[in-house]
Amino acid sequence: MPKRVGMEVSIGASEAVRLANVDAIAAYPITPQTHIVEHLSEFVANGELDAEFIPVESEHSAMSVCCGTSAAGARTFTCTSSQGLALMTEIVFIASAMQLPIVMILANRSLSGPLSIWNDHTDVMLVRDCGWIQAFGENGQEIFDLTLAAFKIAEDHRVVLPFMVNMDGFILSHVIEPIEILDQETVDKFLPPFKPVYRLDPDNPVTMGAFAMPDLYTETKKYQDERLKASLPVIEEIWKEYGDLTGRYYHPVETYKAEGAKTLFITMGSFGETASTAVDTMREEGEAVGLCKIRLWRPFPYEAFWNAMKGVENLIVIDRATSYGGPGGPVASEIRSALYTMENPPKVVDFIAGLAGRDVAPGDYKAMYKRAQERIASGDIAGYEIYGVRE
Amino acid sequence: MKPVDQMTWKDLNIGCVITEAGNAAQYKSGDWRSMRPVWDKDRCIQCGVCYIYCPDAAIYKTEDNYFEADLYYCKGCGICVKECITGAIRLVEEEE
Ligand code: SF4
Ligand code: SF4
């Protein structure tokens, strides 16, 4: 049994990358992702990881280099946050269209302006439609596990897609937690060497990233969409395999105390931890409340989501990004649309909370629960409310 | 490989990779042409400038050492006309 060691979550994340024995890392430091790349560059400098560490002059270059190394057949990792993701966005979309199985940790941070380095999900929502597999971890152990499994999923020949592991900045990245680090032997059994389907090889020339005229572009998009959707059963299969190996099982949608719950909170990422504490207290107080955590954001796990919604009357969605002038936060919009075809769907109350590092404590969940009950009772559940804003 | 306008999404490779090297040669850029270059041998000094400048490498050398455009590729851009120092090439409207 490997032992749990107290370490900063960023260090745990870099341990997963080291154990995955990546061949290439290209990254540009940005708060709060910095400790991950710093630690990885130390591994490479100390000879603990036999990889090319390519320091670049921007995130646009980081993702461009990653596309190149991945296309050449190298297991490739990068990580970024916020403005860095915004700068590399052009190439993020290209990586998925070219089906380059890059693994990226996104240390979630709000987008400017105003300039802020703190945590929310505005950065990941910028690239919601980028075609990457996008998953959220709730604590340090999950980040370690999801990152290791991400390589296997991304490189599986039934998938071959880039994988983004979302990790809340500061709340996770800078916090010391007990993390169980697997040994190399176990990892090697789980994660085979990267065997690309196609790679840049002078002896077998191929064209990657070709131009598509209007007579083919639509087919390429359909293909990309089908590939991403088809990754879902493989993700489940590999997470199951990882669970059999470690005892830690991951699912696209996870619930906590959902049995008999009339109302469920919906969270993504580290907010799930606080929400479960809040659920514990409210349950003790006799409220029929539970929690539903969306772990896999893309491809969206509709079946698992619908299953989790059976018998639920109300949903309280905690969004961590705003869609200015739109129908609600991105998560609630998605949830409402997913519920549209369901018979007797639960009512949805959307709160935008925890923007740019503003704390959402267990008491705040209780307050949102109360407010949601009021709104449901009054029949006013349209749109969204920015929780805790000073009026 | 099927012609591009008959391919379905299921015919695409992972990452839309093209596995056949050099198959861009099958692409008929000549379809874009509304004007075609014609050569006047009396003015041509066989310098080869047109041959070098054609962006589609559509100009070839004839057996008698003059030059002509391969109309499968020539897109009628007129660069050869502009670059020819003796004015030996002119563009004429495509009839059809
Ligand atoms: S018109 Fe343009 S494409 Fe045609 S031969 Fe001249 S330079 Fe080449
Ligand atoms: S550039 Fe003009 S003169 Fe020179 S080879 Fe071409 S047609 Fe003849």
XYZ file of C-alpha atoms and ligand atoms in Angstrom:
503
model
C 0.000 0.000 0.000
C 1.677 3.263 -1.068
C 1.668 5.824 1.685
C -0.011 9.181 1.723
C 2.430 12.049 1.939
C 1.640 15.655 2.740
C 2.629 17.840 -0.186
C 1.526 20.862 -2.136
C -1.023 19.816 -4.752
C 1.133 21.376 -7.493
C 3.976 19.089 -6.437
C 1.608 16.109 -6.523
C 0.530 17.103 -10.017
C 4.146 17.283 -11.202
C 4.788 13.885 -9.628
C 2.020 12.460 -11.823
C 3.660 13.994 -14.900
C 7.069 12.608 -13.882
C 5.619 9.136 -13.307
C 3.903 9.313 -16.695
C 7.440 9.649 -18.030
C 6.604 12.436 -20.448
C 9.015 13.120 -23.300
C 8.353 16.811 -23.762
C 7.126 19.731 -21.669
C 6.649 23.211 -23.067
C 5.217 25.818 -20.751
C 5.356 29.432 -19.739
C 5.022 30.246 -16.050
C 1.859 31.972 -14.891
C 0.244 32.264 -11.464
C -1.156 29.964 -10.042
C 0.244 27.240 -12.286
C 3.897 28.216 -11.692
C 4.856 25.616 -9.091
C 3.973 22.769 -11.441
C 6.288 23.891 -14.236
C 9.010 24.945 -11.792
C 8.965 21.535 -10.220
C 8.981 19.778 -13.576
C 11.935 21.835 -14.772
C 13.794 20.767 -11.625
C 13.019 17.108 -12.341
C 14.457 17.506 -15.833
C 17.493 19.489 -14.622
C 18.226 16.909 -11.909
C 17.971 14.022 -14.329
C 14.926 12.601 -12.533
C 12.863 12.924 -15.676
C 14.287 12.230 -19.111
C 12.327 14.817 -21.055
C 12.879 17.911 -23.144
C 11.834 20.921 -21.102
C 11.250 23.666 -23.632
C 11.015 27.130 -22.102
C 9.076 29.333 -24.478
C 8.402 33.056 -24.761
C 4.606 32.806 -24.521
C 1.734 30.405 -24.061
C 0.914 30.663 -27.747
C 4.351 29.204 -28.376
C 3.931 26.685 -25.553
C 0.897 25.109 -27.178
C 2.485 25.373 -30.631
C 5.558 23.501 -29.383
C 3.298 20.923 -27.721
C 1.554 20.326 -31.045
C 4.932 19.816 -32.693
C 6.326 17.439 -30.088
C 3.095 15.461 -29.880
C 2.941 15.203 -33.680
C 6.507 13.915 -33.623
C 5.393 11.115 -31.294
C 6.489 12.520 -27.918
C 4.299 12.207 -24.846
C 3.637 15.881 -24.171
C 2.532 17.925 -21.179
C 1.851 21.565 -20.573
C 0.011 23.616 -18.062
C -1.329 27.117 -17.822
C -3.911 29.455 -16.277
C -6.216 32.293 -17.211
C -4.453 34.841 -19.479
C -2.017 32.147 -20.534
C -4.878 29.986 -21.742
C -6.397 32.998 -23.470
C -3.145 33.609 -25.312
C -2.778 29.979 -26.398
C -6.449 29.570 -27.314
C -5.834 29.725 -31.059
C -3.615 26.644 -30.859
C -5.782 24.888 -28.232
C -8.465 24.494 -30.903
C -5.904 23.268 -33.417
C -4.523 20.621 -31.036
C -7.923 18.950 -30.790
C -8.708 19.241 -34.498
C -5.350 17.613 -35.230
C -6.068 15.050 -32.509
C -2.799 15.487 -30.675
C -3.065 13.714 -27.296
C -1.470 16.481 -25.219
C -2.250 16.552 -21.501
C -2.677 19.993 -19.949
C -3.405 20.990 -16.383
C -5.362 24.208 -16.220
C -4.907 25.840 -12.817
C -8.219 27.683 -12.997
C -8.020 31.429 -12.505
C -10.279 34.296 -13.445
C -9.714 36.184 -16.672
C -8.859 39.878 -16.654
C -10.230 42.476 -16.245
C -10.016 43.651 -13.661
C -6.682 41.909 -13.323
C -7.018 39.133 -10.786
C -4.913 36.107 -10.069
C -7.534 34.274 -8.015
C -9.628 31.252 -8.718
C -12.827 30.805 -10.653
C -13.803 29.049 -13.883
C -13.873 31.896 -16.380
C -10.730 30.603 -18.066
C -11.985 27.082 -18.792
C -15.334 28.423 -19.982
C -13.486 30.483 -22.582
C -12.469 27.205 -24.237
C -15.639 25.249 -23.490
C -16.037 24.432 -27.174
C -12.405 23.702 -27.971
C -12.927 19.962 -28.485
C -10.624 18.795 -25.668
C -11.704 16.285 -23.059
C -12.249 18.439 -19.963
C -12.414 17.044 -16.445
C -12.409 18.613 -12.994
C -10.603 17.437 -9.868
C -11.818 18.209 -6.403
C -8.691 17.714 -4.293
C -4.990 16.961 -4.618
C -5.396 13.209 -4.872
C -7.931 13.596 -7.649
C -5.611 15.909 -9.567
C -2.805 13.351 -9.285
C -5.078 10.488 -10.362
C -6.849 12.334 -13.167
C -3.554 13.554 -14.598
C -2.049 10.066 -14.732
C -5.198 8.565 -16.227
C -5.430 11.474 -18.686
C -2.357 10.268 -20.585
C -3.796 6.805 -21.025
C -7.180 8.130 -22.151
C -5.747 10.761 -24.480
C -3.403 8.309 -26.186
C -5.885 5.415 -26.486
C -6.338 4.728 -30.195
C -10.118 4.868 -29.771
C -9.720 8.415 -28.460
C -6.548 10.280 -29.560
C -7.603 13.646 -28.180
C -6.025 16.232 -25.915
C -7.067 16.146 -22.265
C -7.471 19.115 -19.928
C -7.390 18.508 -16.182
C -8.978 21.431 -14.352
C -7.563 22.223 -10.956
C -8.763 25.203 -8.958
C -5.989 27.755 -8.591
C -4.750 28.389 -5.032
C -7.640 26.443 -3.462
C -5.844 23.374 -4.777
C -2.608 24.467 -6.430
C -1.074 26.093 -3.340
C -2.519 23.923 -0.619
C -0.751 21.065 1.155
C -2.776 17.879 1.184
C -2.105 14.204 1.835
C -1.553 12.576 -1.544
C -0.827 8.952 -2.325
C 1.855 8.821 -4.995
C 1.956 5.573 -6.949
C 5.252 3.801 -7.526
C 6.817 3.677 -10.975
C 6.191 -0.036 -11.395
C 2.446 0.336 -10.834
C 2.293 3.319 -13.173
C 4.220 1.481 -15.886
C 1.774 -1.410 -15.691
C -1.135 0.975 -16.078
C 0.295 3.355 -18.649
C 1.948 1.805 -21.702
C 4.453 3.821 -23.774
C 2.892 6.308 -26.185
C 2.278 4.732 -29.587
C 0.954 7.411 -31.924
C -1.336 6.379 -34.769
C 0.344 8.890 -37.057
C 3.505 10.813 -36.428
C 5.895 13.031 -38.286
C 8.318 10.565 -39.815
C 10.465 11.290 -42.882
C 10.274 7.624 -43.905
C 6.470 7.641 -43.883
C 5.461 11.169 -44.821
C 1.973 12.342 -43.908
C 0.285 15.725 -43.989
C -1.029 17.056 -40.693
C -3.124 20.167 -40.280
C -4.137 20.438 -43.915
C -6.438 23.089 -45.283
C -10.115 22.174 -45.793
C -12.292 23.779 -48.435
C -16.024 24.347 -47.853
C -16.676 20.993 -49.538
C -14.970 19.125 -46.666
C -14.897 21.366 -43.575
C -18.375 20.283 -42.399
C -17.325 16.620 -42.524
C -14.189 17.361 -40.488
C -16.303 19.010 -37.767
C -18.768 16.129 -37.698
C -15.840 13.740 -37.395
C -14.319 15.743 -34.537
C -17.628 15.851 -32.680
C -18.178 12.106 -33.092
C -14.639 11.370 -31.883
C -15.121 13.433 -28.742
C -18.486 11.833 -27.989
C -17.057 8.369 -28.601
C -14.361 8.995 -25.990
C -16.917 8.766 -23.157
C -17.029 4.957 -22.777
C -13.239 4.803 -23.031
C -12.883 7.423 -20.304
C -15.211 5.365 -18.096
C -13.330 2.161 -18.911
C -9.916 3.641 -18.101
C -11.142 5.330 -14.910
C -12.531 1.923 -13.886
C -9.193 0.290 -14.609
C -7.489 2.998 -12.551
C -9.952 2.358 -9.751
C -9.220 -1.376 -9.794
C -5.541 -0.529 -9.478
C -5.749 2.103 -6.752
C -9.152 1.696 -5.123
C -10.073 5.201 -6.228
C -12.894 5.132 -8.749
C -13.873 8.143 -10.822
C -17.129 8.714 -12.679
C -18.274 11.379 -15.137
C -21.029 12.422 -12.709
C -20.744 11.763 -8.987
C -23.294 12.261 -6.260
C -23.085 12.680 -2.509
C -26.006 11.960 -0.198
C -28.288 12.157 -3.207
C -30.455 9.305 -2.015
C -33.842 10.675 -1.036
C -32.695 14.213 -1.784
C -35.311 16.584 -3.187
C -32.736 19.269 -3.859
C -29.255 18.791 -5.260
C -26.430 21.267 -5.459
C -24.437 21.055 -8.667
C -20.750 21.918 -8.488
C -17.596 21.406 -10.495
C -14.097 21.227 -9.036
C -12.998 21.947 -5.479
C -16.336 23.477 -4.455
C -17.609 19.905 -4.168
C -15.648 19.487 -0.911
C -17.208 22.478 0.849
C -20.606 21.657 -0.590
C -20.460 18.147 0.881
C -19.625 19.602 4.298
C -22.616 21.915 3.923
C -24.804 18.984 2.830
C -23.738 17.035 5.937
C -24.870 19.867 8.202
C -28.120 20.468 6.349
C -28.904 16.758 6.350
C -28.443 16.717 10.119
C -30.904 19.583 10.261
C -33.404 17.456 8.358
C -33.178 19.012 4.889
C -33.544 16.562 1.974
C -30.490 17.911 0.198
C -27.597 16.288 -1.626
C -24.840 17.049 -4.074
C -24.155 16.237 -7.710
C -20.652 16.864 -9.031
C -19.952 17.134 -12.723
C -16.502 15.653 -13.072
C -16.500 15.337 -16.855
C -17.485 18.564 -18.549
C -16.618 17.470 -22.103
C -17.822 15.197 -23.546
C -20.886 16.014 -21.423
C -22.105 12.775 -19.809
C -25.841 13.062 -20.575
C -26.894 9.532 -19.593
C -25.148 9.651 -16.229
C -26.530 13.121 -15.623
C -30.117 12.111 -16.407
C -29.758 9.105 -14.141
C -28.623 11.337 -11.311
C -31.638 13.584 -11.859
C -34.276 10.890 -11.332
C -36.704 11.887 -8.601
C -34.939 15.212 -7.982
C -37.215 18.232 -7.689
C -34.812 21.144 -7.472
C -31.291 21.905 -8.590
C -29.073 24.648 -7.251
C -26.296 25.209 -9.743
C -23.163 26.960 -8.535
C -21.621 28.658 -11.549
C -18.153 30.117 -11.345
C -18.240 32.208 -14.492
C -20.623 34.704 -16.023
C -22.125 34.790 -19.481
C -22.768 38.531 -19.567
C -26.243 39.287 -20.772
C -26.856 35.607 -21.408
C -29.225 33.000 -20.026
C -27.181 32.129 -16.936
C -23.780 30.822 -15.945
C -22.333 28.315 -18.411
C -23.022 25.298 -16.190
C -26.661 26.207 -15.536
C -27.221 26.885 -19.239
C -25.872 23.464 -20.018
C -27.922 21.815 -17.287
C -31.141 23.532 -18.336
C -30.570 22.451 -21.910
C -29.775 18.870 -20.829
C -33.022 18.775 -18.840
C -35.180 20.074 -21.685
C -36.082 16.641 -23.035
C -36.606 15.101 -19.607
C -40.101 14.424 -18.331
C -40.835 16.351 -15.125
C -37.393 17.932 -15.001
C -36.187 19.470 -11.752
C -36.384 23.227 -11.382
C -33.064 25.001 -11.758
C -31.901 27.923 -9.655
C -28.595 29.369 -10.809
C -26.138 31.181 -8.568
C -22.919 32.675 -9.799
C -20.592 32.455 -6.821
C -16.966 32.326 -5.843
C -15.724 34.664 -8.539
C -12.000 35.434 -8.446
C -11.289 33.733 -5.155
C -14.215 35.009 -3.118
C -14.802 32.397 -0.448
C -17.921 30.290 -0.502
C -18.131 28.712 2.954
C -20.540 25.974 4.109
C -22.828 28.698 5.515
C -23.075 30.232 2.051
C -24.467 26.978 0.657
C -27.062 27.075 3.376
C -27.915 30.664 2.451
C -28.172 29.753 -1.239
C -30.372 26.807 -0.341
C -32.691 29.096 1.591
C -32.743 31.694 -1.173
C -33.424 28.971 -3.761
C -36.397 27.688 -1.752
C -37.793 31.228 -1.674
C -37.373 31.667 -5.387
C -38.926 28.307 -6.175
C -41.859 29.099 -3.887
C -42.394 32.435 -5.646
C -42.099 30.791 -9.066
C -39.252 33.125 -10.047
C -36.458 30.847 -11.171
C -35.511 32.402 -14.488
C -32.029 33.727 -15.169
C -29.391 33.832 -12.488
C -28.316 35.636 -9.381
C -24.822 36.714 -8.438
C -24.545 35.411 -4.919
C -23.133 37.635 -2.218
C -22.770 40.711 -4.388
C -23.043 43.995 -2.419
C -26.140 45.833 -3.570
C -8.940 8.049 -52.026
C -12.374 9.367 -52.925
C -12.682 12.787 -54.519
C -12.913 15.321 -51.663
C -16.493 16.348 -52.426
C -17.657 12.738 -52.113
C -15.910 11.932 -48.827
C -18.119 11.407 -45.778
C -16.966 12.142 -42.236
C -16.344 8.418 -41.796
C -13.734 8.483 -44.551
C -11.509 10.843 -42.561
C -8.392 9.736 -40.730
C -7.508 10.532 -37.138
C -6.691 14.243 -36.979
C -7.712 14.483 -40.654
C -4.199 13.306 -41.458
C -3.480 12.816 -45.154
C -1.487 9.633 -45.556
C -0.810 9.836 -49.270
C 2.328 11.907 -49.795
C 2.145 14.550 -52.502
C -1.525 14.087 -53.319
C -1.974 17.860 -53.506
C -0.894 17.285 -57.125
C -4.380 15.889 -57.761
C -5.948 19.203 -56.901
C -7.074 21.045 -60.020
C -6.245 24.676 -59.290
C -6.962 25.265 -63.000
C -10.650 25.332 -62.025
C -10.130 28.769 -60.514
C -8.987 30.318 -63.835
C -10.952 32.982 -65.662
C -8.039 34.148 -67.823
C -5.356 32.025 -69.435
C -1.792 32.995 -70.332
C -0.705 32.655 -73.968
C 2.898 32.878 -75.141
C 4.206 34.772 -78.158
C 7.300 32.859 -79.268
C 8.472 35.789 -81.425
C 8.992 37.922 -78.338
C 10.249 35.221 -75.994
C 13.993 35.198 -75.285
C 13.791 31.874 -73.381
C 15.105 33.440 -70.160
C 12.910 31.191 -67.945
C 11.773 34.007 -65.636
C 8.103 33.033 -66.085
C 8.963 29.434 -65.232
C 10.630 30.528 -61.991
C 7.921 32.966 -60.900
C 4.806 30.844 -61.448
C 3.525 30.258 -57.886
C 1.932 26.950 -58.861
C 4.910 25.597 -60.806
C 2.407 25.283 -63.650
C 4.814 26.424 -66.372
C 6.849 23.811 -68.163
C 9.493 23.923 -70.841
C 8.441 22.772 -74.284
C 10.610 20.575 -76.531
C 11.743 23.599 -78.518
C 12.841 25.361 -75.289
C 9.952 27.778 -75.026
C 7.432 27.821 -72.207
C 3.763 26.986 -71.738
C 1.277 26.641 -68.881
C -0.155 23.323 -67.769
C -3.820 24.314 -67.664
C -4.658 21.636 -65.073
C -2.767 23.793 -62.548
C -2.563 27.292 -64.046
C -4.972 29.459 -62.041
C -4.656 32.474 -64.309
C -3.074 34.770 -61.733
C -1.069 36.666 -64.338
C 2.186 36.733 -62.403
C 4.024 35.304 -65.407
C 2.602 38.112 -67.545
C 3.768 40.731 -65.074
C 7.249 39.236 -64.698
C 8.069 38.568 -68.349
C 10.589 41.259 -69.317
C 9.847 41.186 -73.042
C 6.065 41.197 -72.772
C 5.792 37.806 -74.473
C 2.850 36.582 -72.392
C -0.662 37.976 -72.338
C -3.862 36.900 -70.636
C -6.919 36.040 -72.683
C -10.463 35.487 -71.433
C -11.479 31.887 -71.016
C -14.255 31.305 -73.500
C -16.545 28.957 -71.570
S -1.080 32.711 -64.907
Fe -0.209 32.349 -62.858
S -0.582 30.167 -62.536
Fe -0.856 30.502 -64.736
S 1.125 30.093 -65.567
Fe 1.062 32.278 -65.205
S 1.983 32.487 -63.175
Fe 1.461 30.344 -63.416
S 9.704 35.324 -69.002
Fe 8.993 35.928 -71.046
S 10.846 35.966 -72.208
Fe 11.335 34.834 -70.379
S 10.968 32.688 -70.931
Fe 9.057 33.443 -70.037
S 7.901 34.166 -71.819
Fe 9.967 33.939 -72.514
